[in-house]
Amino acid sequence: MPERHPSVGRNGYRIAVVPGDGIGPEVSAAAVQVLEQALGASFPIEFQDYDAGAECFRRTGTAFPEATEIACREAHAVLHGAAGLPDVLFPDGTEAGQDFSMKIRARLDLYANVRPIRLMEGAPRRLVGKGPDDIRFTIVRENTEGLYAARGGGNVIRGQIATDTLVMTREGVERIVRYAAELAQDGQGAPADGVKRVTIVDKANVLRSYAFFREIADGVLAEYPDVEVEHVIVDAMTVHMLERPEHFDVIVCENLFGDILSDLGAAIMGGMGLAPSGEIGRDHGYFQGSHGSAPTIAGKGLANPIACILSGAMMLDWLGKRHSDPALSQAAARIREATGTVLKDGRAVTPDIGGGGSTESCTAEICSVLG
C-alpha cells in the first residue's frame, strides 16, 4: 500500500521544486516568487530545489536521481518547471528528460492528469465568437496507463517493424472515471446549460481496448445519476472542442488522447503559456505548466510564467483541501485573481500572448497586484 502524505508539523508544508530544463528554472522560480507573495512571509511553507531532467541526465547519467525521488515522495507536493531537451536522447531515440516525468507518475502513482481549460479576460481569443463565458471545461487524462505505459518496452524488429502496446486495466479505468465523475458532481456544470456532464472520449468504434474503457466508464458513471454521460469519438472531439466548447464540462480519456486534446484545449484558452496542470494520486500531487521546455527561448527572459504560476495555485487548492487549510485555498484564489488582472490589463505580459514584457516583469506585476 502506498505511504500516506506526511502530516503538517511545526515546520509547515514542504514543497519539492524540480526546475528541470530549458525555461523550467525561470518559470518555476517565478511561481515560487508569486506563491510566497500570496502566502506571506510568516506562512509555514518551505520550497527546496531538486535536480532532475535532461540536463541532469547529461551531467550524471540519470534523469531522476534517487535523492530527488525521495524528496518528491516525502514532500507535501511537487512543483515542476519543464522536462526534456530535444538533443538529449536515449539510444532508442526517445528524450532522456522525459524519463523523469514518466517515472515520477508511475512511482508516485499520479493517475489523474487534470487540465482546466479556462479562457481568461485579456488572453488571445483563438475561437471567433467565443469568450470567457463559453470556455470553462476540464480534461481528465488517465496518466499511468494507455499507450504511454509502453515507454521503454516497445520493440523494433530487424529495422522493419515497430510495436508499442496500449495497456488498460479495470482498476485504472475505474479510478480515473470516478475522479472525473466526482469533479463534475462538485462543479458548476457546462457553460451552455449548467448540466453536470462527463464526456467519455475514445476510439471504441475501432479498438477493443477503447471499447473496454467505455464499458467500464459507463458502469462507474451509472453510480452518479446526477451526472449526464455522453460518448464522443476522439477525431470528432477535435471538431466539437472548436465549434462548441461551451457544451463541455468534464472530459475523460486515455493517456495519449488526453495528451493531444489537452494541448488543443491550451490553444483554445490562448496558448500553452497560460495552461496549468495538476497530476494527482491518492497520496501525492505534482504540478506543472502544460508547456514544454522551449529551449530556443531559455535564458532570454521571454518565457511566459503564467502556466506555472496557475499550476502553483492548483497546488495550493489541492493542499488546502487535503489538509483542511482554508488559508491555502484563499491564497490560490488571490493568485488567480491577480493573474487575471495583469492579463486583462496587458501589464507586462510576454510575447507569446502579444505583449512586450518579460518573465521577470510579468511576475513582478502579479506580485504587485497581490500586494
Tab-separated table of C-alpha atoms in Angstrom:
chain	number	residue	atom	x	y	z
A	1	MET	CA	0.000	0.000	0.000
A	2	PRO	CA	1.413	3.473	-0.891
A	3	GLU	CA	2.513	5.593	2.015
A	4	ARG	CA	0.361	8.428	3.240
A	5	HIS	CA	1.438	12.012	2.978
A	6	PRO	CA	3.349	13.413	5.933
A	7	SER	CA	1.257	15.427	8.319
A	8	VAL	CA	1.895	19.143	8.678
A	9	GLY	CA	4.103	19.751	11.681
A	10	ARG	CA	5.591	22.885	13.141
A	11	ASN	CA	7.807	23.308	10.070
A	12	GLY	CA	4.725	23.548	7.881
A	13	TYR	CA	4.447	22.414	4.270
A	14	ARG	CA	7.460	21.124	2.342
A	15	ILE	CA	7.358	21.649	-1.422
A	16	ALA	CA	9.876	19.879	-3.651
A	17	VAL	CA	10.647	22.152	-6.601
A	18	VAL	CA	12.137	20.474	-9.677
A	19	PRO	CA	13.141	23.306	-12.049
A	20	GLY	CA	14.129	20.937	-14.850
A	21	ASP	CA	15.216	22.013	-18.325
A	22	GLY	CA	15.048	24.914	-20.747
A	23	ILE	CA	12.659	27.563	-19.425
A	24	GLY	CA	11.814	25.352	-16.438
A	25	PRO	CA	14.121	27.105	-13.961
A	26	GLU	CA	12.755	30.524	-14.977
A	27	VAL	CA	9.064	29.705	-14.715
A	28	SER	CA	9.379	27.641	-11.532
A	29	ALA	CA	11.310	30.464	-9.845
A	30	ALA	CA	8.559	32.870	-10.922
A	31	ALA	CA	5.886	30.579	-9.497
A	32	VAL	CA	7.684	30.279	-6.165
A	33	GLN	CA	8.008	34.076	-6.006
A	34	VAL	CA	4.276	34.514	-6.554
A	35	LEU	CA	3.360	31.731	-4.109
A	36	GLU	CA	5.500	33.294	-1.385
A	37	GLN	CA	3.978	36.706	-2.057
A	38	ALA	CA	0.442	35.343	-1.850
A	39	LEU	CA	1.058	33.353	1.327
A	40	GLY	CA	3.111	35.959	3.167
A	41	ALA	CA	6.495	35.722	4.815
A	42	SER	CA	5.142	34.209	8.027
A	43	PHE	CA	3.277	31.328	6.391
A	44	PRO	CA	4.872	27.967	7.280
A	45	ILE	CA	5.934	26.692	3.856
A	46	GLU	CA	9.345	25.730	2.523
A	47	PHE	CA	10.421	25.453	-1.126
A	48	GLN	CA	13.516	23.375	-1.883
A	49	ASP	CA	15.026	22.787	-5.340
A	50	TYR	CA	15.953	19.308	-6.579
A	51	ASP	CA	17.704	18.127	-9.718
A	52	ALA	CA	16.078	16.034	-12.487
A	53	GLY	CA	15.565	16.054	-16.247
A	54	ALA	CA	17.668	16.191	-19.399
A	55	GLU	CA	20.465	18.421	-18.112
A	56	CYS	CA	20.680	16.219	-15.043
A	57	PHE	CA	20.970	13.172	-17.310
A	58	ARG	CA	23.683	14.864	-19.368
A	59	ARG	CA	25.725	15.587	-16.238
A	60	THR	CA	25.080	12.483	-14.172
A	61	GLY	CA	23.728	9.729	-16.423
A	62	THR	CA	20.333	9.672	-14.694
A	63	ALA	CA	17.273	11.856	-15.282
A	64	PHE	CA	15.714	11.086	-11.902
A	65	PRO	CA	18.273	10.812	-9.082
A	66	GLU	CA	17.344	8.746	-6.056
A	67	ALA	CA	17.685	11.770	-3.759
A	68	THR	CA	15.146	13.670	-5.856
A	69	GLU	CA	12.739	10.747	-5.835
A	70	ILE	CA	12.959	10.501	-2.046
A	71	ALA	CA	12.400	14.256	-1.711
A	72	CYS	CA	9.366	14.171	-4.023
A	73	ARG	CA	7.924	11.206	-2.165
A	74	GLU	CA	8.363	12.852	1.236
A	75	ALA	CA	7.236	16.374	0.252
A	76	HIS	CA	3.680	17.586	0.657
A	77	ALA	CA	3.639	18.430	-3.067
A	78	VAL	CA	5.934	18.751	-6.080
A	79	LEU	CA	6.199	21.846	-8.307
A	80	HIS	CA	7.921	21.311	-11.657
A	81	GLY	CA	9.215	23.680	-14.311
A	82	ALA	CA	9.645	21.667	-17.521
A	83	ALA	CA	11.409	18.499	-18.658
A	84	GLY	CA	13.266	17.379	-21.745
A	85	LEU	CA	15.648	18.703	-24.382
A	86	PRO	CA	15.374	17.513	-27.988
A	87	ASP	CA	19.110	16.831	-28.312
A	88	VAL	CA	19.467	14.768	-25.123
A	89	LEU	CA	18.340	11.314	-26.120
A	90	PHE	CA	18.436	7.698	-25.039
A	91	PRO	CA	19.911	5.186	-27.517
A	92	ASP	CA	16.362	4.321	-28.654
A	93	GLY	CA	15.802	7.925	-29.799
A	94	THR	CA	13.401	8.978	-27.027
A	95	GLU	CA	14.076	12.073	-24.924
A	96	ALA	CA	16.061	11.334	-21.775
A	97	GLY	CA	14.487	14.239	-19.898
A	98	GLN	CA	11.020	12.759	-20.279
A	99	ASP	CA	12.207	9.800	-18.216
A	100	PHE	CA	11.723	11.954	-15.122
A	101	SER	CA	8.117	12.824	-15.979
A	102	MET	CA	7.191	9.257	-16.833
A	103	LYS	CA	8.871	7.735	-13.788
A	104	ILE	CA	7.501	10.167	-11.225
A	105	ARG	CA	3.980	9.481	-12.492
A	106	ALA	CA	4.494	5.747	-12.142
A	107	ARG	CA	6.385	5.759	-8.850
A	108	LEU	CA	4.060	8.179	-7.071
A	109	ASP	CA	1.001	6.700	-8.805
A	110	LEU	CA	-0.167	10.058	-10.162
A	111	TYR	CA	-3.068	8.567	-12.067
A	112	ALA	CA	-5.150	11.708	-12.785
A	113	ASN	CA	-3.739	14.393	-15.045
A	114	VAL	CA	-6.104	17.326	-14.572
A	115	ARG	CA	-6.034	20.181	-17.063
A	116	PRO	CA	-8.515	23.022	-16.562
A	117	ILE	CA	-9.323	24.871	-19.784
A	118	ARG	CA	-10.411	28.406	-18.885
A	119	LEU	CA	-10.356	31.414	-21.205
A	120	MET	CA	-9.397	34.446	-19.122
A	121	GLU	CA	-10.146	38.073	-19.959
A	122	GLY	CA	-7.217	39.517	-21.878
A	123	ALA	CA	-5.997	36.186	-23.227
A	124	PRO	CA	-5.822	35.793	-27.025
A	125	ARG	CA	-9.176	34.615	-28.395
A	126	ARG	CA	-8.409	31.813	-30.813
A	127	LEU	CA	-12.067	30.954	-31.495
A	128	VAL	CA	-14.188	33.558	-33.240
A	129	GLY	CA	-17.294	34.439	-31.270
A	130	LYS	CA	-16.261	32.554	-28.128
A	131	GLY	CA	-15.453	34.407	-24.904
A	132	PRO	CA	-14.589	33.594	-21.287
A	133	ASP	CA	-18.207	32.674	-20.526
A	134	ASP	CA	-18.065	29.967	-23.204
A	135	ILE	CA	-14.810	28.198	-22.388
A	136	ARG	CA	-14.719	26.521	-18.985
A	137	PHE	CA	-14.131	22.780	-19.018
A	138	THR	CA	-11.651	20.293	-17.608
A	139	ILE	CA	-9.807	17.456	-19.306
A	140	VAL	CA	-9.078	14.496	-17.038
A	141	ARG	CA	-6.427	12.323	-18.612
A	142	GLU	CA	-5.527	8.870	-17.335
A	143	ASN	CA	-1.856	9.291	-16.505
A	144	THR	CA	-0.252	5.933	-15.783
A	145	GLU	CA	-1.622	3.509	-18.394
A	146	GLY	CA	-2.700	3.741	-22.034
A	147	LEU	CA	-0.184	3.767	-24.847
A	148	TYR	CA	2.445	5.588	-22.781
A	149	ALA	CA	2.696	2.606	-20.456
A	150	ALA	CA	4.733	1.000	-23.253
A	151	ARG	CA	7.581	3.522	-22.883
A	152	GLY	CA	10.835	1.602	-22.740
A	153	GLY	CA	9.107	-1.681	-23.582
A	154	GLY	CA	8.353	-1.356	-27.281
A	155	ASN	CA	10.018	-3.489	-29.943
A	156	VAL	CA	11.749	-2.744	-33.229
A	157	ILE	CA	12.199	-5.894	-35.269
A	158	ARG	CA	15.020	-6.011	-37.853
A	159	GLY	CA	14.589	-2.307	-38.508
A	160	GLN	CA	11.338	-3.050	-40.319
A	161	ILE	CA	8.580	-3.359	-37.719
A	162	ALA	CA	7.927	-1.335	-34.551
A	163	THR	CA	5.339	-2.097	-31.878
A	164	ASP	CA	4.150	-0.481	-28.650
A	165	THR	CA	1.394	-1.956	-26.504
A	166	LEU	CA	-1.608	0.022	-25.248
A	167	VAL	CA	-2.378	-1.018	-21.671
A	168	MET	CA	-5.662	-0.556	-19.817
A	169	THR	CA	-6.731	-2.142	-16.557
A	170	ARG	CA	-10.156	-2.249	-14.953
A	171	GLU	CA	-8.804	-0.584	-11.811
A	172	GLY	CA	-7.094	2.145	-13.812
A	173	VAL	CA	-10.183	2.994	-15.832
A	174	GLU	CA	-12.493	2.866	-12.830
A	175	ARG	CA	-10.465	5.278	-10.756
A	176	ILE	CA	-9.907	7.868	-13.495
A	177	VAL	CA	-13.594	7.862	-14.452
A	178	ARG	CA	-14.597	8.114	-10.807
A	179	TYR	CA	-12.267	11.102	-10.426
A	180	ALA	CA	-13.925	12.762	-13.444
A	181	ALA	CA	-17.428	11.983	-12.153
A	182	GLU	CA	-16.745	13.499	-8.755
A	183	LEU	CA	-15.165	16.556	-10.355
A	184	ALA	CA	-18.313	17.065	-12.424
A	185	GLN	CA	-20.583	16.370	-9.467
A	186	ASP	CA	-18.865	19.052	-7.391
A	187	GLY	CA	-18.605	21.581	-10.222
A	188	GLN	CA	-20.748	24.243	-11.893
A	189	GLY	CA	-21.788	22.276	-14.956
A	190	ALA	CA	-21.215	23.184	-18.599
A	191	PRO	CA	-21.342	26.892	-19.523
A	192	ALA	CA	-24.039	26.385	-22.161
A	193	ASP	CA	-26.683	24.752	-19.995
A	194	GLY	CA	-25.365	24.230	-16.461
A	195	VAL	CA	-25.568	20.443	-16.877
A	196	LYS	CA	-23.047	18.415	-14.884
A	197	ARG	CA	-21.682	16.324	-17.724
A	198	VAL	CA	-18.906	13.792	-18.280
A	199	THR	CA	-17.828	13.267	-21.869
A	200	ILE	CA	-16.052	9.953	-22.483
A	201	VAL	CA	-13.631	10.275	-25.394
A	202	ASP	CA	-12.336	7.101	-27.011
A	203	LYS	CA	-11.980	5.115	-30.237
A	204	ALA	CA	-14.372	2.370	-29.204
A	205	ASN	CA	-15.689	2.004	-32.753
A	206	VAL	CA	-12.337	0.563	-33.865
A	207	LEU	CA	-10.244	-0.795	-30.974
A	208	ARG	CA	-11.183	-3.298	-28.273
A	209	SER	CA	-9.114	-1.502	-25.659
A	210	TYR	CA	-11.237	1.642	-26.022
A	211	ALA	CA	-14.453	-0.383	-26.057
A	212	PHE	CA	-13.213	-1.844	-22.752
A	213	PHE	CA	-12.593	1.700	-21.453
A	214	ARG	CA	-16.103	2.768	-22.475
A	215	GLU	CA	-17.834	-0.236	-20.930
A	216	ILE	CA	-16.117	0.249	-17.578
A	217	ALA	CA	-16.682	4.010	-17.671
A	218	ASP	CA	-20.400	3.546	-18.234
A	219	GLY	CA	-20.561	1.197	-15.257
A	220	VAL	CA	-18.856	3.693	-12.963
A	221	LEU	CA	-20.933	6.638	-14.145
A	222	ALA	CA	-24.145	4.726	-13.511
A	223	GLU	CA	-23.375	5.372	-9.828
A	224	TYR	CA	-23.713	9.140	-10.432
A	225	PRO	CA	-27.321	9.698	-11.579
A	226	ASP	CA	-26.986	13.478	-11.338
A	227	VAL	CA	-24.165	13.480	-13.913
A	228	GLU	CA	-25.058	13.305	-17.606
A	229	VAL	CA	-22.920	10.932	-19.673
A	230	GLU	CA	-22.047	11.121	-23.355
A	231	HIS	CA	-19.601	9.402	-25.718
A	232	VAL	CA	-17.536	11.098	-28.421
A	233	ILE	CA	-15.032	9.505	-30.800
A	234	VAL	CA	-11.672	11.240	-30.450
A	235	ASP	CA	-11.377	12.548	-34.015
A	236	ALA	CA	-14.852	14.088	-33.804
A	237	MET	CA	-13.910	15.580	-30.447
A	238	THR	CA	-11.255	17.781	-32.027
A	239	VAL	CA	-14.003	19.386	-34.099
A	240	HIS	CA	-16.512	19.707	-31.256
A	241	MET	CA	-13.971	21.386	-28.976
A	242	LEU	CA	-13.508	24.114	-31.577
A	243	GLU	CA	-17.121	24.510	-32.635
A	244	ARG	CA	-18.949	24.250	-29.303
A	245	PRO	CA	-16.591	24.367	-26.337
A	246	GLU	CA	-19.395	25.731	-24.151
A	247	HIS	CA	-21.091	22.314	-24.257
A	248	PHE	CA	-18.354	20.568	-22.280
A	249	ASP	CA	-17.899	20.230	-18.545
A	250	VAL	CA	-15.525	17.330	-17.744
A	251	ILE	CA	-13.837	15.272	-20.445
A	252	VAL	CA	-12.207	11.949	-19.551
A	253	CYS	CA	-9.916	9.885	-21.762
A	254	GLU	CA	-6.928	7.590	-22.098
A	255	ASN	CA	-3.378	8.895	-21.723
A	256	LEU	CA	-2.390	9.590	-25.343
A	257	PHE	CA	-5.755	11.030	-26.357
A	258	GLY	CA	-5.740	13.221	-23.251
A	259	ASP	CA	-2.257	14.471	-24.055
A	260	ILE	CA	-3.335	15.550	-27.531
A	261	LEU	CA	-6.706	17.022	-26.571
A	262	SER	CA	-5.294	18.987	-23.653
A	263	ASP	CA	-2.840	20.761	-25.972
A	264	LEU	CA	-5.748	21.663	-28.235
A	265	GLY	CA	-7.516	22.920	-25.124
A	266	ALA	CA	-4.482	25.030	-24.234
A	267	ALA	CA	-4.638	26.677	-27.655
A	268	ILE	CA	-8.346	27.373	-27.134
A	269	MET	CA	-7.567	29.199	-23.889
A	270	GLY	CA	-4.918	31.376	-25.522
A	271	GLY	CA	-1.730	29.332	-25.613
A	272	MET	CA	0.451	26.828	-23.823
A	273	GLY	CA	1.973	29.573	-21.691
A	274	LEU	CA	-1.390	30.053	-19.942
A	275	ALA	CA	-2.288	26.394	-19.361
A	276	PRO	CA	-1.776	24.856	-15.900
A	277	SER	CA	-1.954	21.209	-14.948
A	278	GLY	CA	-2.001	19.000	-11.873
A	279	GLU	CA	-1.106	15.326	-11.674
A	280	ILE	CA	-2.917	13.767	-8.760
A	281	GLY	CA	-2.720	10.461	-6.952
A	282	ARG	CA	-4.145	9.168	-3.709
A	283	ASP	CA	-1.128	10.311	-1.726
A	284	HIS	CA	0.796	12.764	-3.896
A	285	GLY	CA	0.351	15.815	-6.102
A	286	TYR	CA	2.658	17.090	-8.843
A	287	PHE	CA	2.040	20.414	-10.600
A	288	GLN	CA	3.495	21.994	-13.720
A	289	GLY	CA	2.571	24.127	-16.700
A	290	SER	CA	1.304	22.180	-19.692
A	291	HIS	CA	4.063	23.560	-21.925
A	292	GLY	CA	7.421	22.032	-22.761
A	293	SER	CA	10.938	23.228	-22.040
A	294	ALA	CA	11.135	25.654	-25.038
A	295	PRO	CA	14.962	25.591	-25.197
A	296	THR	CA	15.103	28.155	-28.017
A	297	ILE	CA	13.961	30.910	-25.662
A	298	ALA	CA	15.561	29.642	-22.450
A	299	GLY	CA	17.582	32.248	-20.604
A	300	LYS	CA	16.226	35.133	-22.677
A	301	GLY	CA	13.524	36.278	-20.258
A	302	LEU	CA	10.799	35.549	-22.803
A	303	ALA	CA	9.113	32.579	-21.112
A	304	ASN	CA	5.529	33.042	-20.007
A	305	PRO	CA	5.382	32.211	-16.271
A	306	ILE	CA	1.578	32.208	-16.026
A	307	ALA	CA	1.058	28.479	-16.672
A	308	CYS	CA	3.460	27.555	-13.886
A	309	ILE	CA	2.048	30.235	-11.588
A	310	LEU	CA	-1.508	28.934	-12.099
A	311	SER	CA	-0.220	25.395	-11.568
A	312	GLY	CA	1.115	26.634	-8.243
A	313	ALA	CA	-2.376	27.910	-7.435
A	314	MET	CA	-3.766	24.447	-8.279
A	315	MET	CA	-1.208	23.015	-5.877
A	316	LEU	CA	-2.409	25.296	-3.076
A	317	ASP	CA	-6.027	24.320	-3.752
A	318	TRP	CA	-5.140	20.638	-3.592
A	319	LEU	CA	-3.131	21.082	-0.390
A	320	GLY	CA	-5.856	23.216	1.146
A	321	LYS	CA	-8.495	20.588	0.511
A	322	ARG	CA	-6.234	17.735	1.619
A	323	HIS	CA	-5.220	19.385	4.875
A	324	SER	CA	-8.423	21.344	5.552
A	325	ASP	CA	-6.429	24.578	5.411
A	326	PRO	CA	-8.537	27.450	4.027
A	327	ALA	CA	-5.549	29.810	4.017
A	328	LEU	CA	-4.087	27.848	1.112
A	329	SER	CA	-7.300	27.937	-0.893
A	330	GLN	CA	-7.647	31.655	-0.225
A	331	ALA	CA	-4.098	32.272	-1.467
A	332	ALA	CA	-4.844	30.249	-4.597
A	333	ALA	CA	-7.904	32.381	-5.323
A	334	ARG	CA	-5.846	35.565	-4.854
A	335	ILE	CA	-3.206	34.290	-7.276
A	336	ARG	CA	-5.792	33.573	-9.948
A	337	GLU	CA	-7.415	36.955	-9.424
A	338	ALA	CA	-4.082	38.812	-9.577
A	339	THR	CA	-3.004	36.907	-12.666
A	340	GLY	CA	-6.331	37.665	-14.305
A	341	THR	CA	-5.919	41.375	-13.541
A	342	VAL	CA	-2.455	41.515	-15.097
A	343	LEU	CA	-3.616	39.579	-18.131
A	344	LYS	CA	-6.727	41.690	-18.629
A	345	ASP	CA	-4.769	44.918	-18.338
A	346	GLY	CA	-1.971	43.633	-20.590
A	347	ARG	CA	0.565	44.606	-17.946
A	348	ALA	CA	3.973	43.230	-18.920
A	349	VAL	CA	2.597	40.062	-20.478
A	350	THR	CA	5.065	38.077	-22.541
A	351	PRO	CA	5.456	37.983	-26.347
A	352	ASP	CA	3.722	34.626	-26.829
A	353	ILE	CA	0.394	36.276	-25.989
A	354	GLY	CA	1.073	39.546	-27.762
A	355	GLY	CA	2.837	41.569	-25.073
A	356	GLY	CA	6.249	43.139	-24.763
A	357	GLY	CA	7.032	42.071	-21.236
A	358	SER	CA	9.466	39.566	-19.826
A	359	THR	CA	9.260	36.648	-17.451
A	360	GLU	CA	10.550	38.907	-14.693
A	361	SER	CA	8.256	41.869	-15.392
A	362	CYS	CA	5.148	39.681	-15.700
A	363	THR	CA	5.970	38.009	-12.387
A	364	ALA	CA	6.647	41.358	-10.750
A	365	GLU	CA	3.283	42.739	-11.908
A	366	ILE	CA	1.413	39.763	-10.455
A	367	CYS	CA	3.275	40.152	-7.171
A	368	SER	CA	2.468	43.869	-7.183
A	369	VAL	CA	-1.260	43.190	-7.523
A	370	LEU	CA	-1.029	40.657	-4.700
A	371	GLY	CA	0.460	43.445	-2.561
